[in-house]
Short mmCIF file of C-alpha atoms and ligand atoms in Angstrom, two decimals:
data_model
loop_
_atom_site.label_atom_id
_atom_site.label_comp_id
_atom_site.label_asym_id
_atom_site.label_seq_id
_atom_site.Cartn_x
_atom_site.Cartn_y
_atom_site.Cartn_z
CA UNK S 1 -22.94 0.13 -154.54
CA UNK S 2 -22.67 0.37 -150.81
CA UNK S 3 -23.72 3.56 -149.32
CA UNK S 4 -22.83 5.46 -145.59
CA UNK S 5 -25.83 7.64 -144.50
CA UNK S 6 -25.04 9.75 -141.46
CA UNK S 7 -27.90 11.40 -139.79
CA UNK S 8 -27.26 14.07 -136.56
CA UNK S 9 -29.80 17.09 -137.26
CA UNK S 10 -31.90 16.64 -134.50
CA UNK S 11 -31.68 14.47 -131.34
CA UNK S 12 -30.94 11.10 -133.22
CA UNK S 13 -27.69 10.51 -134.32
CA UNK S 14 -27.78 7.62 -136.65
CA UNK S 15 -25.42 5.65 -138.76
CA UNK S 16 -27.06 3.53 -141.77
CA UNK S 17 -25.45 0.88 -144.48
CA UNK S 18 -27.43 0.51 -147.69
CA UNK S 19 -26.16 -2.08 -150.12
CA UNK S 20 -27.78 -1.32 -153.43
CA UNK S 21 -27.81 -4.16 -156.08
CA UNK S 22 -29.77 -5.18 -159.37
CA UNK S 23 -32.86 -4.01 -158.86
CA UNK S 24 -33.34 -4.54 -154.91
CA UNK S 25 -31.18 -3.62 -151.93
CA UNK S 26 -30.32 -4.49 -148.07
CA UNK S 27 -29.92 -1.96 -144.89
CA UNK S 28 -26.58 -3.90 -144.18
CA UNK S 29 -26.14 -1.98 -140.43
CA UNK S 30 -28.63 0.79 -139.06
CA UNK S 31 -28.38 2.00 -135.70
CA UNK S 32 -29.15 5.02 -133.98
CA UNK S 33 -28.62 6.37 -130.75
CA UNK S 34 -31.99 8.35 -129.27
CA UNK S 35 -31.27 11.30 -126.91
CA UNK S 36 -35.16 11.07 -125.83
CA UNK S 37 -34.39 10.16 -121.62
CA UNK S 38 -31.50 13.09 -121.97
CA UNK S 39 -34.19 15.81 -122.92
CA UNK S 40 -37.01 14.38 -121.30
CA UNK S 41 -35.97 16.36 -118.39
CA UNK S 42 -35.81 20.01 -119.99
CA UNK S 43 -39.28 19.14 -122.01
CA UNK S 44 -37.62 19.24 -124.96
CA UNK S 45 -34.74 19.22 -127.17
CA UNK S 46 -31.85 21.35 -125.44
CA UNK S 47 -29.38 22.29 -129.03
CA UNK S 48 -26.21 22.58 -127.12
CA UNK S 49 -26.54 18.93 -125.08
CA UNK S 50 -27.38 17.11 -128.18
CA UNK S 51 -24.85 18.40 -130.68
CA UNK S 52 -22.51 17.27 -127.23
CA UNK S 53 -24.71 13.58 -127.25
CA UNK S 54 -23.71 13.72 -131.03
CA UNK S 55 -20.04 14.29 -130.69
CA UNK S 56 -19.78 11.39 -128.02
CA UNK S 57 -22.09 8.99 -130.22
CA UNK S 58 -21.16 9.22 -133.56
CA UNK S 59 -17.56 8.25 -133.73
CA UNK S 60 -17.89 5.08 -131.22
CA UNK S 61 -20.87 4.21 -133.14
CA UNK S 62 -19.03 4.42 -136.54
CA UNK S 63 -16.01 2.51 -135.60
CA UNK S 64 -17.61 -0.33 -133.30
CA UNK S 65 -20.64 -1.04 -136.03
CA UNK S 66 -18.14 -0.36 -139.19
CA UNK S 67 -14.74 -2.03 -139.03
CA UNK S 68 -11.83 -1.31 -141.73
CA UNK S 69 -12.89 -3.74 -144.35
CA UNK S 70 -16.46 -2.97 -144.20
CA UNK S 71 -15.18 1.12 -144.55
CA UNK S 72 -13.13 -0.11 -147.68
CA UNK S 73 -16.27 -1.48 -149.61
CA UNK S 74 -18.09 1.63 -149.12
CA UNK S 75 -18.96 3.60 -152.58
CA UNK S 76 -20.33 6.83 -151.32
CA UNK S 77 -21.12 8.41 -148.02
CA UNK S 78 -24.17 10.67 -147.57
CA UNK S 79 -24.54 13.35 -144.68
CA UNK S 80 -27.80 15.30 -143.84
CA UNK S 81 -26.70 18.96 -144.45
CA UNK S 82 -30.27 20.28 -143.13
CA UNK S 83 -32.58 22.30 -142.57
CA UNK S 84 -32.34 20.98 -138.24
CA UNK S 85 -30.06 22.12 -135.29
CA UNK S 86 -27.50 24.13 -136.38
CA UNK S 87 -24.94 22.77 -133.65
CA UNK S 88 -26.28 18.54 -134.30
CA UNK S 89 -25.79 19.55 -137.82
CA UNK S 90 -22.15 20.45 -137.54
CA UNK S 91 -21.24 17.26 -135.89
CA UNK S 92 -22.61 14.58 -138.75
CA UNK S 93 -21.33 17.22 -141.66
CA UNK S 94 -18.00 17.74 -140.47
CA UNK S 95 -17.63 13.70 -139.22
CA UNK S 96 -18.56 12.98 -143.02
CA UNK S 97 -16.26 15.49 -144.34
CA UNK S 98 -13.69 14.10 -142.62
CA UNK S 99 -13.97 10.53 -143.57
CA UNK S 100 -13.92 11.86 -147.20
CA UNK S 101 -11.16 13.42 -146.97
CA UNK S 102 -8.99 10.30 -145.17
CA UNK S 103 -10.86 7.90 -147.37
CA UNK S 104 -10.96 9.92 -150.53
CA UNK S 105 -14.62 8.56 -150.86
CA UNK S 106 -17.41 10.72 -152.48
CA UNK S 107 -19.55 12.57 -150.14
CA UNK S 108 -23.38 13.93 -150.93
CA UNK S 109 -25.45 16.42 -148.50
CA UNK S 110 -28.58 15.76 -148.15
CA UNK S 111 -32.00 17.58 -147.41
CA UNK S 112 -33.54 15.78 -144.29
CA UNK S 113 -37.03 16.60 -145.64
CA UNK S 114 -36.56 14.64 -149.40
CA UNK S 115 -35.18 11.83 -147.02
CA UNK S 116 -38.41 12.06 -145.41
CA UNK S 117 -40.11 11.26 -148.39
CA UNK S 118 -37.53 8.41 -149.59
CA UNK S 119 -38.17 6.80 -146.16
CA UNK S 120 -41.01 5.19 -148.37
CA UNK S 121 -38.03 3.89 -150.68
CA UNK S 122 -37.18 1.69 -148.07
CA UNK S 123 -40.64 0.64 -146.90
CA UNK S 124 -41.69 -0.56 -150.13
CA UNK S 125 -39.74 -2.39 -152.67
CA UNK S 126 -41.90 -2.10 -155.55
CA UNK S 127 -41.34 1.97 -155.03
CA UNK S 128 -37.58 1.28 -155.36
CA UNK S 129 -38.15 -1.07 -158.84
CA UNK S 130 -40.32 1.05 -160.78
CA UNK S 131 -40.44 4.43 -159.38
CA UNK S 132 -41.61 6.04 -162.27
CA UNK S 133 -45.21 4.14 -162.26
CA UNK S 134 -45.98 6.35 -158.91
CA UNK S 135 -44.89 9.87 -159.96
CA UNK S 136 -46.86 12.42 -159.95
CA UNK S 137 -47.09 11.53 -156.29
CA UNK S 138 -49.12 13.75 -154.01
CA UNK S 139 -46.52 14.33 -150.69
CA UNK S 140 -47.41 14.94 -147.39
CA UNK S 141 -44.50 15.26 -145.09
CA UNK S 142 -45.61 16.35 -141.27
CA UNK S 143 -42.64 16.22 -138.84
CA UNK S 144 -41.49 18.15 -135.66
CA UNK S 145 -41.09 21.33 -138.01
CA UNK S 146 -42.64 21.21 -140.85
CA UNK S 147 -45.39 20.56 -142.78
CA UNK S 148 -45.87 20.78 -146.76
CA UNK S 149 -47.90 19.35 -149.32
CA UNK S 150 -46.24 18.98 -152.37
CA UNK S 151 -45.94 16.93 -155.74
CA UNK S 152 -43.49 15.04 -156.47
CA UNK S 153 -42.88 14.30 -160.00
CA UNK S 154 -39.55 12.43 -160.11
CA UNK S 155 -36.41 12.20 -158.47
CA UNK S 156 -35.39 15.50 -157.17
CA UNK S 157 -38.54 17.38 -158.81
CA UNK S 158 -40.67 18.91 -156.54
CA UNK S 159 -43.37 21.37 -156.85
CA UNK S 160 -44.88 22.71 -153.18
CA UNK S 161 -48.82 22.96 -153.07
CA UNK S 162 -48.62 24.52 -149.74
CA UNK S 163 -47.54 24.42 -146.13
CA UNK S 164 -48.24 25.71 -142.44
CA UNK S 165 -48.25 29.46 -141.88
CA UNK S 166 -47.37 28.81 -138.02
CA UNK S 167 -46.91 25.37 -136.01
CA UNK S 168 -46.05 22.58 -137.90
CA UNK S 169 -48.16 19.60 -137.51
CA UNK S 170 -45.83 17.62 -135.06
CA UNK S 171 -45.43 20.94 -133.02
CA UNK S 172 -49.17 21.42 -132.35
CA UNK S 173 -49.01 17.75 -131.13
CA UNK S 174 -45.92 18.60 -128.66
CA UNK S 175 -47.55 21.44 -127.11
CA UNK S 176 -50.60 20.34 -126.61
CA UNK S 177 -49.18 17.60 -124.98
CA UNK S 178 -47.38 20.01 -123.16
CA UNK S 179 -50.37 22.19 -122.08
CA UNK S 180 -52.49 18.69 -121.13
CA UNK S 181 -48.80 17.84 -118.76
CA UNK S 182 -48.21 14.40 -120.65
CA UNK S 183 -44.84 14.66 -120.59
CA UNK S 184 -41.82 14.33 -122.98
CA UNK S 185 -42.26 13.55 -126.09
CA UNK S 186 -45.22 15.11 -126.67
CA UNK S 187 -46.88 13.30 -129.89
CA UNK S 188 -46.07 9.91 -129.56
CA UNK S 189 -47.77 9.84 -125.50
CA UNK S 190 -50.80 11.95 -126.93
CA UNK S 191 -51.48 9.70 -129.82
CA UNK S 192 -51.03 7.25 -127.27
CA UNK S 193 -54.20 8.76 -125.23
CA UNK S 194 -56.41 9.67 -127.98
CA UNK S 195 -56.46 5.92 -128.70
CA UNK S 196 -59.04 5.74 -125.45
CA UNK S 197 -60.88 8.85 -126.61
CA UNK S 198 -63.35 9.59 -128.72
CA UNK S 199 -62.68 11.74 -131.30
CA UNK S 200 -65.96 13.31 -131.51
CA UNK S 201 -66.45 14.27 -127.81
CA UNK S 202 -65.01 17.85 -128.34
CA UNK S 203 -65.20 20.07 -131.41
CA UNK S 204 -62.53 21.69 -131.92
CA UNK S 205 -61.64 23.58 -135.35
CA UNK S 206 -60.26 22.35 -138.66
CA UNK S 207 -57.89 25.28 -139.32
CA UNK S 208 -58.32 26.54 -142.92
CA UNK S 209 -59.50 23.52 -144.15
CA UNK S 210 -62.49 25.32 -146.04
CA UNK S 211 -59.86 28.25 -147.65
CA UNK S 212 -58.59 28.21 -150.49
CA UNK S 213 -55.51 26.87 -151.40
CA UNK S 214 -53.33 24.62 -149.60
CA UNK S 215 -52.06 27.01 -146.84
CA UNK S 216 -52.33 25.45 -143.45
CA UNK S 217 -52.22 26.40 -139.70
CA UNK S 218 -51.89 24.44 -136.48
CA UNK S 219 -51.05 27.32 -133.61
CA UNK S 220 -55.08 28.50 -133.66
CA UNK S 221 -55.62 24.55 -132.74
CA UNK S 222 -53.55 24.54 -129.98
CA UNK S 223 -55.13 27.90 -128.35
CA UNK S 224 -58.37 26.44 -128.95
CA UNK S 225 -57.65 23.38 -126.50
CA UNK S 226 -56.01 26.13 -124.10
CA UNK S 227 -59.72 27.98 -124.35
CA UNK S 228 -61.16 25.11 -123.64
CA UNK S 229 -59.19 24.00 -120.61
CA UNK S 230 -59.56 27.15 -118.97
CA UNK S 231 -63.03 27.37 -119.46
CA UNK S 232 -63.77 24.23 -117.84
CA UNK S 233 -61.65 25.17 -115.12
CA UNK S 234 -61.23 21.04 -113.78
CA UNK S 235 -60.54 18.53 -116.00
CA UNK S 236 -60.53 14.88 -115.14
CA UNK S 237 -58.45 12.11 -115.54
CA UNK S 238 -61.24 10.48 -117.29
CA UNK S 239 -62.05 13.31 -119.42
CA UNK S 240 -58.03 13.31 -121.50
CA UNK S 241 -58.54 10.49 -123.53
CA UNK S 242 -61.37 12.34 -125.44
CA UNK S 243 -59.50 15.77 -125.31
CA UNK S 244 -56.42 13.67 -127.25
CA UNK S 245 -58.60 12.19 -129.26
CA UNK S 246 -60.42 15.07 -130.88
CA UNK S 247 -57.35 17.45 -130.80
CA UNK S 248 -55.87 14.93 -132.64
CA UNK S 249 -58.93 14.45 -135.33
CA UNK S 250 -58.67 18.33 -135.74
CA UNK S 251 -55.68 17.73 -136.66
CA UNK S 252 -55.66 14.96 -139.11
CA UNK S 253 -59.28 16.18 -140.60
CA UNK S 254 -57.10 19.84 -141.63
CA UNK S 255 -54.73 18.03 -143.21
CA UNK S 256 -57.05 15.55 -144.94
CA UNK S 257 -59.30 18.02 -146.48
CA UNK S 258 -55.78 19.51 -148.09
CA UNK S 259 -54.85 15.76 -149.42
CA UNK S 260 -58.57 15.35 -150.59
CA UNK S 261 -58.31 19.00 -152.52
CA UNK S 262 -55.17 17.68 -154.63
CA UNK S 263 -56.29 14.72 -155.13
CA UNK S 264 -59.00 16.05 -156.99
CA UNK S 265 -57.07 18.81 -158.53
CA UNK S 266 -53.90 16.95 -159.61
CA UNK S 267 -55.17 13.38 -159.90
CA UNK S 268 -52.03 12.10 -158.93
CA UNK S 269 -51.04 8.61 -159.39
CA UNK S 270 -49.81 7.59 -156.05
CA UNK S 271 -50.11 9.09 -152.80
CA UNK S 272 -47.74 9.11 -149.89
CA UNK S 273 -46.91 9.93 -146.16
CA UNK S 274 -43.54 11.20 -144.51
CA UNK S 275 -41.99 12.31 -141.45
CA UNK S 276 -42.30 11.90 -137.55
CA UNK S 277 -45.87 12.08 -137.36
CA UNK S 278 -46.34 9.59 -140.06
CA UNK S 279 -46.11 7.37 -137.22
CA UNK S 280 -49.51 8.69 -136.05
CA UNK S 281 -51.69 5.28 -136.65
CA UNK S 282 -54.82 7.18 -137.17
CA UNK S 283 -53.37 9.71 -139.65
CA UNK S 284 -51.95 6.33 -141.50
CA UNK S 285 -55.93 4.74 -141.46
CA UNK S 286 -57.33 7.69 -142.82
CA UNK S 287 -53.89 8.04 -145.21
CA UNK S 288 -54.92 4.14 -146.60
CA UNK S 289 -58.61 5.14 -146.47
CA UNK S 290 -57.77 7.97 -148.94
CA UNK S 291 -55.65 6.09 -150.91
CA UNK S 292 -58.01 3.14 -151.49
CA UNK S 293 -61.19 5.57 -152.44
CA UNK S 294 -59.18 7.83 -155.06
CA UNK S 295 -58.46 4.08 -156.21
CA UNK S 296 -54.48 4.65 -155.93
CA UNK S 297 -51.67 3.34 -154.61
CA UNK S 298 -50.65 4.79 -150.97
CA UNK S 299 -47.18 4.30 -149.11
CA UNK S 300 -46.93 5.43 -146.17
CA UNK S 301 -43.62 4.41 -144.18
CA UNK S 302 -42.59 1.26 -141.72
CA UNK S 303 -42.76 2.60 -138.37
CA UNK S 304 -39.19 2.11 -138.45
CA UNK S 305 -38.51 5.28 -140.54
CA UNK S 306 -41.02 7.41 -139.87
CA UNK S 307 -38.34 9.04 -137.64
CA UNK S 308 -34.72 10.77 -138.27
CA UNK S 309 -33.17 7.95 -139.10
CA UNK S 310 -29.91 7.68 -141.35
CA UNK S 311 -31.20 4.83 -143.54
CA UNK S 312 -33.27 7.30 -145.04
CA UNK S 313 -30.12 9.54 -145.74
CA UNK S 314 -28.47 6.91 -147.32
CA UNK S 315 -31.41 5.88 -149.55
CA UNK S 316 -31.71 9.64 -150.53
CA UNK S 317 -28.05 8.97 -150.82
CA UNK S 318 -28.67 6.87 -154.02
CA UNK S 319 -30.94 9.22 -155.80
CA UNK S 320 -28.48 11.74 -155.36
CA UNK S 321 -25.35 9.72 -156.75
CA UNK S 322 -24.75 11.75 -159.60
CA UNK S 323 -24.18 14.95 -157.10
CA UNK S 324 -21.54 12.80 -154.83
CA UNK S 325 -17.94 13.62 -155.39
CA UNK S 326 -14.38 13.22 -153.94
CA UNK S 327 -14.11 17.46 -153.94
CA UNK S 328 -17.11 17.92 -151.73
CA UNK S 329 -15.64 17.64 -148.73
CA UNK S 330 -13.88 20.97 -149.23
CA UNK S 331 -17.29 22.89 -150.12
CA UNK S 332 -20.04 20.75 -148.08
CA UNK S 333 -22.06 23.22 -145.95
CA UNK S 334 -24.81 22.76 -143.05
CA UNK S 335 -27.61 25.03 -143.60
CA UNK S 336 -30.34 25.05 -140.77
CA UNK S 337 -32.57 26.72 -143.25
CA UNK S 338 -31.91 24.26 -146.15
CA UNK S 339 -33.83 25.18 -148.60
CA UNK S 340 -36.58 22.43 -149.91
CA UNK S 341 -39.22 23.36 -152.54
CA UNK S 342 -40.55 26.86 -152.91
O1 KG4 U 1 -39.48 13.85 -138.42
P1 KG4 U 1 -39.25 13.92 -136.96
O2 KG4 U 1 -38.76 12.69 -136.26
O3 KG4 U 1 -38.28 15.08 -136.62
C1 KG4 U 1 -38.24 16.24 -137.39
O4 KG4 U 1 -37.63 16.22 -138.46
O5 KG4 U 1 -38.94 17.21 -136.94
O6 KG4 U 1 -40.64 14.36 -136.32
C2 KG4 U 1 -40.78 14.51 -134.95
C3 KG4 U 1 -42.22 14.92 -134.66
C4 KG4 U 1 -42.42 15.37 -133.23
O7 KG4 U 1 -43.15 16.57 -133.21
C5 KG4 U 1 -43.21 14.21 -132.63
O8 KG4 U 1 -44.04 14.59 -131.55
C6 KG4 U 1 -44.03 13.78 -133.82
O9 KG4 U 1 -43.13 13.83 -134.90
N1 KG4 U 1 -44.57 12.42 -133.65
C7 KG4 U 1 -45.90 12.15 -133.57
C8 KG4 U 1 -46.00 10.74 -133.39
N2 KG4 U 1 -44.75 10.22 -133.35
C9 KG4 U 1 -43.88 11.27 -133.52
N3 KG4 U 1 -46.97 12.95 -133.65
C10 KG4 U 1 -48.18 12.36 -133.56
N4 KG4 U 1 -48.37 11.05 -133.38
C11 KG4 U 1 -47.32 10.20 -133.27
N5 KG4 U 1 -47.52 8.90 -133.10
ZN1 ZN U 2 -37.14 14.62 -139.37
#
């Protein structure tokens, strides 16, 4: 079966083909359009100019990368319905309502954090031919705004561990990105710099990673590096590749001694990495690292869809077939909040 994913909850607005066949499948088309330069000047993501990016992307995309025929062969179409930007959301959900409707095709919503996780679907085939030999699979998804734990014991089961109390992991990267002046956006440039550093020039906390629990926090992190900038008053050039570099560790070491506390507790049998900051390459060693000592297998995603990305969608897309139908397009609705796990 051939599958549409449409992603537009954030500042990507992405159109994906997935041919599913037999056992294996093909990304027939993805492209996606990034708004990055647009918001680069505000510092961030300004809701009202990308659901207007959206608007002007999506359609053009659709009908210069999908012609008629192509449209015709098309089985199922698959929107992300949230959680994200209320006003980017409206754009993909009612664009894929409306193709529904004139095609008479069967539409699914989607949760953008499960497509997250099913990012890994694509990365690795083996995942998509035997699912069931991972699960229980210890989840840790860490994007721009969230950040959860959680197992995942088959398709569309779900139990949450635990997740930030405050700043989600990609957040604490953006701002302190912000407060160090890198520019826009924030994690990607930092991670960028801490590659120079060394990650055991400053010590900064590990948020709650001796509590109980899985409950984590990233907001204390970021007013630690503030503290620490205006205590020393002048900070050289010289001097941010080491502040990157052990803001960053913080980071990673909180949410490794999570990981390392359910590994223990739920022995799962696989372990594995999703979301925007799973493009973090020193989250992904120590990810492997983890993996290969607890003697199990770890996926963590091509770098290609660690992002929002609609290939994702439409891989989610499959999982979800059973919930697509020809009536949806009357009842589909874009929740900002979308519910995952509680
Ligand atoms: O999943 P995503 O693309 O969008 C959301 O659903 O939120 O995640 C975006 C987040 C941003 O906070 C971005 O700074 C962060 O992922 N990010 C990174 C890296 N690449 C993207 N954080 C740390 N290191 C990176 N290499
Ligand atoms: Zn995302």
């Amino acid at each position: 079966m051939t599958i549409l994913g449409i992603e537009t909850s954030c500042d990507e607005t992405s159109i994906a083909l997935l041919k599913v066949s037999a056992g294996t499948f093909k990304l027939q088309k993805h492209v996606t359009a990034s708004q990055i330069k647009i918001h680069t000047k505000y510092g961030g993501v300004v809701p009202e100019i990308a659901a207007r990016q959206h608007l002007e992307a999506l359609q053009p995309m659709l009908s210069s990368h999908i012609g008629r025929t192509q449209f015709q062969r098309i089985d199922q179409i698959a929107v992300t319905a949230g959680p994200g930007l209320i006003t980017s959301l409206m754009v993909g959900v009612q664009e894929a309502k409306t193709l529904s409707y004139v095609t008479g095709k069967p539409l699914v919503g989607i949760n953008h954090l499960e497509a997250h996780i099913y990012s890994n679907w694509l990365s690795h085939l083996e995942l998509f031919q035997d699912s069931k030999k991972y699960f229980p699979a210890l989840v840790l998804i860490v994007s721009g705004g969230h950040t959860e734990l959680i197992i995942m014991k088959g398709h569309g089961q779900y139990m949450l561990l635990g997740q930030t109390l405050d700043d989600a992991a990609g957040e604490s990267f953006d701002k302190v990105a912000k407060i160090l002046d890198l520019g826009y956006p924030g994690g990607p440039i930092l991670s960028k710099l801490a590659e120079y550093g060394n990650p055991k020039a400053i010590m900064f906390p590990r948020p709650m990673s001796t509590s109980a629990g899985y409950a984590m926090s990233f907001s204390g992190l970021k007013t630690a590096v503030l503290y620490f900038l205006e205590k020393k008053k002048q900070v050289s050039k010289k001097e941010m590749p080491d502040i990157a570099a052990s803001f960053q560790a913080a980071v990673i070491d909180s949410l490794m001694a999570k990981v390392q506390r359910a590994l223990k507790e739920y022995t799962p049998r696989s372990l594995m990495l999703a979301g925007g900051v799973a493009a973090n390459k020193a989250l992904r060693s120590s990810f492997i690292a983890e993996g290969k000592k607890n003697e199990i297998p770890v996926f963590v995603p091509d770098l290609e869809f660690t992002g929002d990305n609609a290939a994702m969608i439409a891989m989610t897309g499959y999982f979800r077939r059973k919930n697509a139908s020809k009536n949806t397009w009357r009842t589909l609705r874009f929740d900002p909040q979308l519910p995952f796990v509680k």
